Amino acid sequence: MSSATVIEKCCLIACPVAGNPTHFMVEQAFSLAGLDWRFMSFEVDPKELDDAMRGIRALGFRGVKVAEPHQVTVLEYLDELTDRARCCGSVNCVTSDGSRLLGDNTEGLALVKLVYAHLDLASQTAMVIGSGRLARVIAVALAQAGVASITVASRSPESGQRLVAFIESETSAAASLIEFSDREPIKISGDVSLLVNASSLSTADPAAALPIELAPRTSGGVVVDVSYGSPSTWLTQRAAERDCTVIDGVDLYVEQTALAFSTWTGVEPDRTAMREAAEEFLEL
């Protein structure tokens, strides 16, 4: 900004926006970093996304966190995409340099960073439950991090096969499909070193049992559940009982938001404080 009197601002766009902890987390991070920035949350109906993005340009927002249902439709309003955003086909972080809007995706990168603290992903075998937008983002990130093979477990054979074909055509990882239903649960073999639930199953009901059978195994495997509304889900509890390393959805959401924060500001936020803020907001 040309004037020191202009306060930098960032925002969240979502529909609905209620229940999303981003605002509380980022404001806390601004305060602790000593940044006189402001964060706002806007509920943007999909039919009004065009107007919202024009407003973001006109009002000089430095950064935008993009949440459901806009991560794909926002692409047409951006000037440029990072390679990972282009590959996975969705954006959750927009940064402005004053004239251009750059779209990025920090969801998969956040997962890879968190897993790397416990497991070297090179040549590992992974399973991703789900075949929607987030599953694609995560599969791309894992493949780019060197995972050798990815099994996609999907309730929709058509959607699952599309994701498998995409992984095999656009990345170096091998991919395969397992179909499942309540009557035919997924059997997780012992050679799967990383299991990621990228479906909506835990989000809808964190306590509900997933249609999977976890193989008994010793410590060393990593299990991730993307449900940020509750850090304790049926899957995370079963994984902990088997001495697996657990990464919950709150960890994942904090990390993806922290990566967006550092992109906007050039400052590393206090992730512990962001986690505490998310837990307070979500009443966990």
Short mmCIF file of C-alpha atoms in Angstrom, two decimals:
data_model
loop_
_atom_site.label_atom_id
_atom_site.label_comp_id
_atom_site.label_asym_id
_atom_site.label_seq_id
_atom_site.Cartn_x
_atom_site.Cartn_y
_atom_site.Cartn_z
CA MET A 1 0.00 0.00 0.00
CA SER A 2 1.20 3.49 -0.79
CA SER A 3 -0.07 5.10 2.38
CA ALA A 4 1.03 4.13 5.88
CA THR A 5 -2.44 5.10 7.09
CA VAL A 6 -4.09 2.32 5.10
CA ILE A 7 -4.54 -0.79 7.24
CA GLU A 8 -3.85 -4.08 5.47
CA LYS A 9 -6.83 -6.39 5.40
CA CYS A 10 -7.58 -10.01 4.61
CA CYS A 11 -10.81 -11.96 4.59
CA LEU A 12 -12.62 -15.27 4.43
CA ILE A 13 -15.28 -16.00 1.83
CA ALA A 14 -17.56 -18.97 2.44
CA CYS A 15 -21.18 -20.07 2.37
CA PRO A 16 -22.11 -20.59 5.09
CA VAL A 17 -19.52 -18.69 7.10
CA ALA A 18 -20.96 -19.54 10.53
CA GLY A 19 -18.92 -22.09 12.46
CA ASN A 20 -15.69 -21.39 10.60
CA PRO A 21 -12.80 -20.64 13.03
CA THR A 22 -10.58 -18.80 10.52
CA HIS A 23 -11.50 -15.27 11.62
CA PHE A 24 -10.73 -15.92 15.28
CA MET A 25 -7.47 -17.73 14.47
CA VAL A 26 -6.09 -15.11 12.10
CA GLU A 27 -6.98 -12.13 14.28
CA GLN A 28 -5.16 -13.82 17.16
CA ALA A 29 -2.14 -14.42 14.93
CA PHE A 30 -2.14 -10.78 13.75
CA SER A 31 -2.15 -9.59 17.36
CA LEU A 32 0.66 -11.87 18.53
CA ALA A 33 2.78 -11.00 15.48
CA GLY A 34 2.39 -7.29 16.20
CA LEU A 35 0.68 -6.68 12.84
CA ASP A 36 -1.88 -3.88 12.63
CA TRP A 37 -3.91 -5.84 10.09
CA ARG A 38 -7.60 -6.67 10.04
CA PHE A 39 -9.48 -9.83 9.10
CA MET A 40 -13.11 -9.99 7.98
CA SER A 41 -15.49 -12.83 7.18
CA PHE A 42 -18.01 -12.63 4.37
CA GLU A 43 -20.82 -15.02 3.57
CA VAL A 44 -20.85 -15.06 -0.21
CA ASP A 45 -23.63 -16.83 -2.07
CA PRO A 46 -22.27 -18.71 -5.10
CA LYS A 47 -24.37 -16.50 -7.39
CA GLU A 48 -22.60 -13.42 -5.96
CA LEU A 49 -19.01 -14.64 -6.22
CA ASP A 50 -18.34 -12.47 -9.27
CA ASP A 51 -19.36 -9.33 -7.38
CA ALA A 52 -17.40 -10.42 -4.30
CA MET A 53 -14.18 -10.91 -6.24
CA ARG A 54 -14.55 -7.53 -7.95
CA GLY A 55 -15.00 -6.01 -4.49
CA ILE A 56 -11.89 -7.74 -3.19
CA ARG A 57 -9.88 -6.22 -6.04
CA ALA A 58 -11.41 -2.76 -5.67
CA LEU A 59 -10.97 -2.61 -1.91
CA GLY A 60 -7.36 -3.80 -1.95
CA PHE A 61 -7.55 -6.93 0.16
CA ARG A 62 -4.08 -8.42 0.63
CA GLY A 63 -5.25 -12.00 1.15
CA VAL A 64 -8.35 -14.15 0.91
CA LYS A 65 -9.04 -17.53 2.53
CA VAL A 66 -11.44 -19.38 0.25
CA ALA A 67 -13.74 -21.99 1.79
CA GLU A 68 -16.66 -24.12 0.62
CA PRO A 69 -18.22 -23.92 -1.90
CA HIS A 70 -15.92 -21.52 -3.77
CA GLN A 71 -12.57 -23.32 -4.06
CA VAL A 72 -13.13 -24.37 -7.68
CA THR A 73 -15.43 -21.64 -9.03
CA VAL A 74 -13.07 -18.90 -7.80
CA LEU A 75 -10.46 -19.99 -10.36
CA GLU A 76 -11.99 -17.97 -13.19
CA TYR A 77 -11.59 -14.73 -11.22
CA LEU A 78 -7.84 -15.08 -10.62
CA ASP A 79 -4.93 -13.82 -12.71
CA GLU A 80 -2.47 -16.59 -11.93
CA LEU A 81 -2.22 -19.97 -10.18
CA THR A 82 0.66 -21.73 -8.48
CA ASP A 83 1.66 -25.04 -10.02
CA ARG A 84 0.05 -27.03 -7.22
CA ALA A 85 -3.22 -25.08 -7.44
CA ARG A 86 -3.28 -25.62 -11.21
CA CYS A 87 -2.63 -29.34 -10.81
CA CYS A 88 -5.23 -30.00 -8.13
CA GLY A 89 -7.77 -27.66 -9.73
CA SER A 90 -8.80 -25.72 -6.63
CA VAL A 91 -7.73 -22.75 -4.53
CA ASN A 92 -8.11 -22.01 -0.81
CA CYS A 93 -5.65 -19.09 -0.57
CA VAL A 94 -5.56 -15.93 -2.70
CA THR A 95 -2.83 -13.31 -2.41
CA SER A 96 -2.80 -9.87 -4.04
CA ASP A 97 0.30 -7.93 -5.03
CA GLY A 98 -1.78 -4.81 -5.56
CA SER A 99 -2.83 -5.50 -9.12
CA ARG A 100 -2.99 -9.26 -9.62
CA LEU A 101 -4.64 -12.09 -7.70
CA LEU A 102 -2.56 -15.24 -7.25
CA GLY A 103 -4.35 -18.46 -6.30
CA ASP A 104 -2.70 -21.20 -4.28
CA ASN A 105 -3.78 -24.29 -2.37
CA THR A 106 -2.31 -24.89 1.09
CA GLU A 107 -4.52 -27.86 2.06
CA GLY A 108 -2.34 -30.60 0.61
CA LEU A 109 0.89 -28.81 1.52
CA ALA A 110 -0.29 -28.55 5.13
CA LEU A 111 -0.95 -32.28 5.29
CA VAL A 112 2.45 -33.12 3.80
CA LYS A 113 4.25 -30.85 6.27
CA LEU A 114 2.47 -32.39 9.25
CA VAL A 115 3.06 -35.96 8.08
CA TYR A 116 6.74 -35.28 7.36
CA ALA A 117 7.28 -34.65 11.06
CA HIS A 118 6.56 -38.36 11.61
CA LEU A 119 7.10 -40.16 8.32
CA ASP A 120 9.34 -39.78 5.28
CA LEU A 121 6.81 -39.93 2.45
CA ALA A 122 9.24 -41.07 -0.23
CA SER A 123 8.23 -44.50 -1.57
CA GLN A 124 5.42 -44.92 0.99
CA THR A 125 2.04 -46.57 0.39
CA ALA A 126 -0.99 -44.37 1.10
CA MET A 127 -4.75 -44.74 1.11
CA VAL A 128 -7.10 -41.81 0.66
CA ILE A 129 -10.75 -42.29 1.63
CA GLY A 130 -12.91 -40.13 -0.62
CA SER A 131 -12.73 -39.02 -4.23
CA GLY A 132 -14.02 -35.45 -4.15
CA ARG A 133 -12.24 -32.11 -4.35
CA LEU A 134 -10.27 -32.44 -1.12
CA ALA A 135 -9.24 -36.02 -1.89
CA ARG A 136 -7.80 -34.83 -5.19
CA VAL A 137 -5.90 -32.00 -3.49
CA ILE A 138 -4.42 -34.43 -0.96
CA ALA A 139 -3.59 -37.10 -3.54
CA VAL A 140 -1.73 -34.55 -5.67
CA ALA A 141 0.26 -33.30 -2.69
CA LEU A 142 1.19 -36.84 -1.61
CA ALA A 143 2.26 -37.79 -5.12
CA GLN A 144 4.36 -34.64 -5.46
CA ALA A 145 5.96 -35.47 -2.10
CA GLY A 146 7.15 -38.83 -3.45
CA VAL A 147 4.51 -41.33 -2.29
CA ALA A 148 4.91 -44.41 -4.47
CA SER A 149 1.31 -45.63 -4.59
CA ILE A 150 -2.10 -44.28 -3.63
CA THR A 151 -5.21 -46.37 -3.14
CA VAL A 152 -8.40 -44.37 -3.54
CA ALA A 153 -11.32 -45.72 -1.50
CA SER A 154 -14.59 -44.33 -2.83
CA ARG A 155 -18.32 -44.90 -2.47
CA SER A 156 -18.72 -43.64 -6.05
CA PRO A 157 -16.99 -45.86 -8.64
CA GLU A 158 -17.21 -43.16 -11.31
CA SER A 159 -15.71 -40.43 -9.14
CA GLY A 160 -13.10 -42.81 -7.75
CA GLN A 161 -12.01 -43.96 -11.18
CA ARG A 162 -11.69 -40.38 -12.39
CA LEU A 163 -9.36 -39.60 -9.48
CA VAL A 164 -7.30 -42.76 -10.09
CA ALA A 165 -6.95 -41.88 -13.79
CA PHE A 166 -5.95 -38.32 -12.87
CA ILE A 167 -3.26 -39.47 -10.41
CA GLU A 168 -1.76 -41.86 -12.94
CA SER A 169 -1.80 -39.36 -15.82
CA GLU A 170 -0.67 -36.25 -13.94
CA THR A 171 1.74 -37.60 -11.30
CA SER A 172 4.43 -40.26 -10.96
CA ALA A 173 2.49 -42.25 -8.33
CA ALA A 174 0.71 -45.51 -9.08
CA ALA A 175 -2.98 -45.52 -8.20
CA SER A 176 -5.76 -48.03 -7.68
CA LEU A 177 -9.41 -47.98 -6.64
CA ILE A 178 -11.33 -49.73 -3.87
CA GLU A 179 -15.11 -49.32 -3.79
CA PHE A 180 -16.87 -49.51 -0.44
CA SER A 181 -20.28 -49.25 1.16
CA ASP A 182 -21.81 -49.88 4.58
CA ARG A 183 -22.26 -53.52 3.57
CA GLU A 184 -18.76 -53.86 2.13
CA PRO A 185 -16.26 -52.12 4.43
CA ILE A 186 -12.73 -51.23 3.41
CA LYS A 187 -10.04 -53.56 4.70
CA ILE A 188 -6.89 -51.58 5.43
CA SER A 189 -3.87 -53.77 4.88
CA GLY A 190 -0.81 -53.59 7.09
CA ASP A 191 1.40 -52.20 4.32
CA VAL A 192 -0.54 -48.90 4.22
CA SER A 193 1.76 -46.50 6.06
CA LEU A 194 -0.48 -43.43 5.64
CA LEU A 195 -4.27 -43.40 5.85
CA VAL A 196 -6.17 -40.16 5.15
CA ASN A 197 -9.90 -39.77 5.55
CA ALA A 198 -10.66 -36.99 3.06
CA SER A 199 -14.37 -37.76 2.90
CA SER A 200 -17.28 -36.05 4.62
CA LEU A 201 -18.06 -39.10 6.76
CA SER A 202 -16.40 -37.89 9.99
CA THR A 203 -17.51 -34.31 9.43
CA ALA A 204 -21.16 -35.32 9.35
CA ASP A 205 -20.87 -37.36 12.56
CA PRO A 206 -17.45 -37.57 14.27
CA ALA A 207 -18.54 -40.43 16.53
CA ALA A 208 -20.00 -42.59 13.76
CA ALA A 209 -18.04 -45.72 12.87
CA LEU A 210 -16.55 -45.62 9.39
CA PRO A 211 -17.07 -48.62 7.09
CA ILE A 212 -13.45 -49.71 7.38
CA GLU A 213 -11.52 -52.48 9.08
CA LEU A 214 -8.16 -51.31 10.37
CA ALA A 215 -5.42 -53.91 10.36
CA PRO A 216 -3.74 -54.46 13.73
CA ARG A 217 -0.29 -52.91 13.52
CA THR A 218 2.46 -51.56 15.67
CA SER A 219 3.41 -47.90 15.89
CA GLY A 220 4.80 -46.25 12.79
CA GLY A 221 1.74 -45.66 10.67
CA VAL A 222 0.13 -42.23 10.34
CA VAL A 223 -3.63 -41.65 10.27
CA VAL A 224 -5.19 -38.32 9.29
CA ASP A 225 -8.84 -37.28 9.61
CA VAL A 226 -9.75 -33.99 7.93
CA SER A 227 -12.81 -33.24 10.12
CA TYR A 228 -11.84 -29.93 11.81
CA GLY A 229 -15.08 -29.69 13.80
CA SER A 230 -13.84 -32.33 16.23
CA PRO A 231 -10.28 -33.51 16.91
CA SER A 232 -11.67 -36.78 18.30
CA THR A 233 -13.42 -38.96 15.74
CA TRP A 234 -14.10 -42.67 15.53
CA LEU A 235 -11.12 -43.01 13.20
CA THR A 236 -8.65 -41.04 15.32
CA GLN A 237 -9.67 -43.00 18.41
CA ARG A 238 -9.25 -46.38 16.68
CA ALA A 239 -5.90 -45.27 15.26
CA ALA A 240 -4.63 -44.16 18.67
CA GLU A 241 -5.61 -47.54 20.12
CA ARG A 242 -3.33 -49.15 17.52
CA ASP A 243 -0.40 -46.86 18.43
CA CYS A 244 -0.57 -45.00 15.13
CA THR A 245 0.44 -41.36 14.91
CA VAL A 246 -2.75 -39.29 14.64
CA ILE A 247 -3.11 -35.96 12.87
CA ASP A 248 -6.54 -34.50 13.49
CA GLY A 249 -8.55 -32.06 11.44
CA VAL A 250 -7.86 -29.13 13.75
CA ASP A 251 -4.10 -29.61 13.27
CA LEU A 252 -4.64 -29.70 9.53
CA TYR A 253 -6.84 -26.61 9.43
CA VAL A 254 -4.45 -24.64 11.61
CA GLU A 255 -1.50 -25.53 9.37
CA GLN A 256 -3.23 -24.67 6.11
CA THR A 257 -4.33 -21.34 7.59
CA ALA A 258 -0.86 -20.66 8.97
CA LEU A 259 0.63 -21.24 5.51
CA ALA A 260 -1.85 -18.75 4.04
CA PHE A 261 -1.02 -16.27 6.81
CA SER A 262 2.73 -16.44 6.11
CA THR A 263 2.10 -16.04 2.37
CA TRP A 264 0.07 -12.87 2.94
CA THR A 265 2.27 -11.29 5.60
CA GLY A 266 5.77 -12.75 5.23
CA VAL A 267 5.60 -13.58 8.95
CA GLU A 268 5.40 -17.03 10.57
CA PRO A 269 2.40 -17.12 12.91
CA ASP A 270 2.20 -18.71 16.34
CA ARG A 271 0.61 -22.05 15.45
CA THR A 272 0.06 -23.05 19.09
CA ALA A 273 -1.94 -19.88 19.68
CA MET A 274 -3.89 -20.49 16.48
CA ARG A 275 -4.76 -24.00 17.62
CA GLU A 276 -5.89 -22.66 21.01
CA ALA A 277 -8.00 -20.02 19.29
CA ALA A 278 -9.62 -22.64 17.06
CA GLU A 279 -10.39 -24.87 20.04
CA GLU A 280 -11.90 -21.94 21.94
CA PHE A 281 -14.05 -20.93 18.99
CA LEU A 282 -15.20 -24.50 18.32
CA GLU A 283 -15.72 -25.10 22.06
CA LEU A 284 -13.60 -28.24 21.98
#
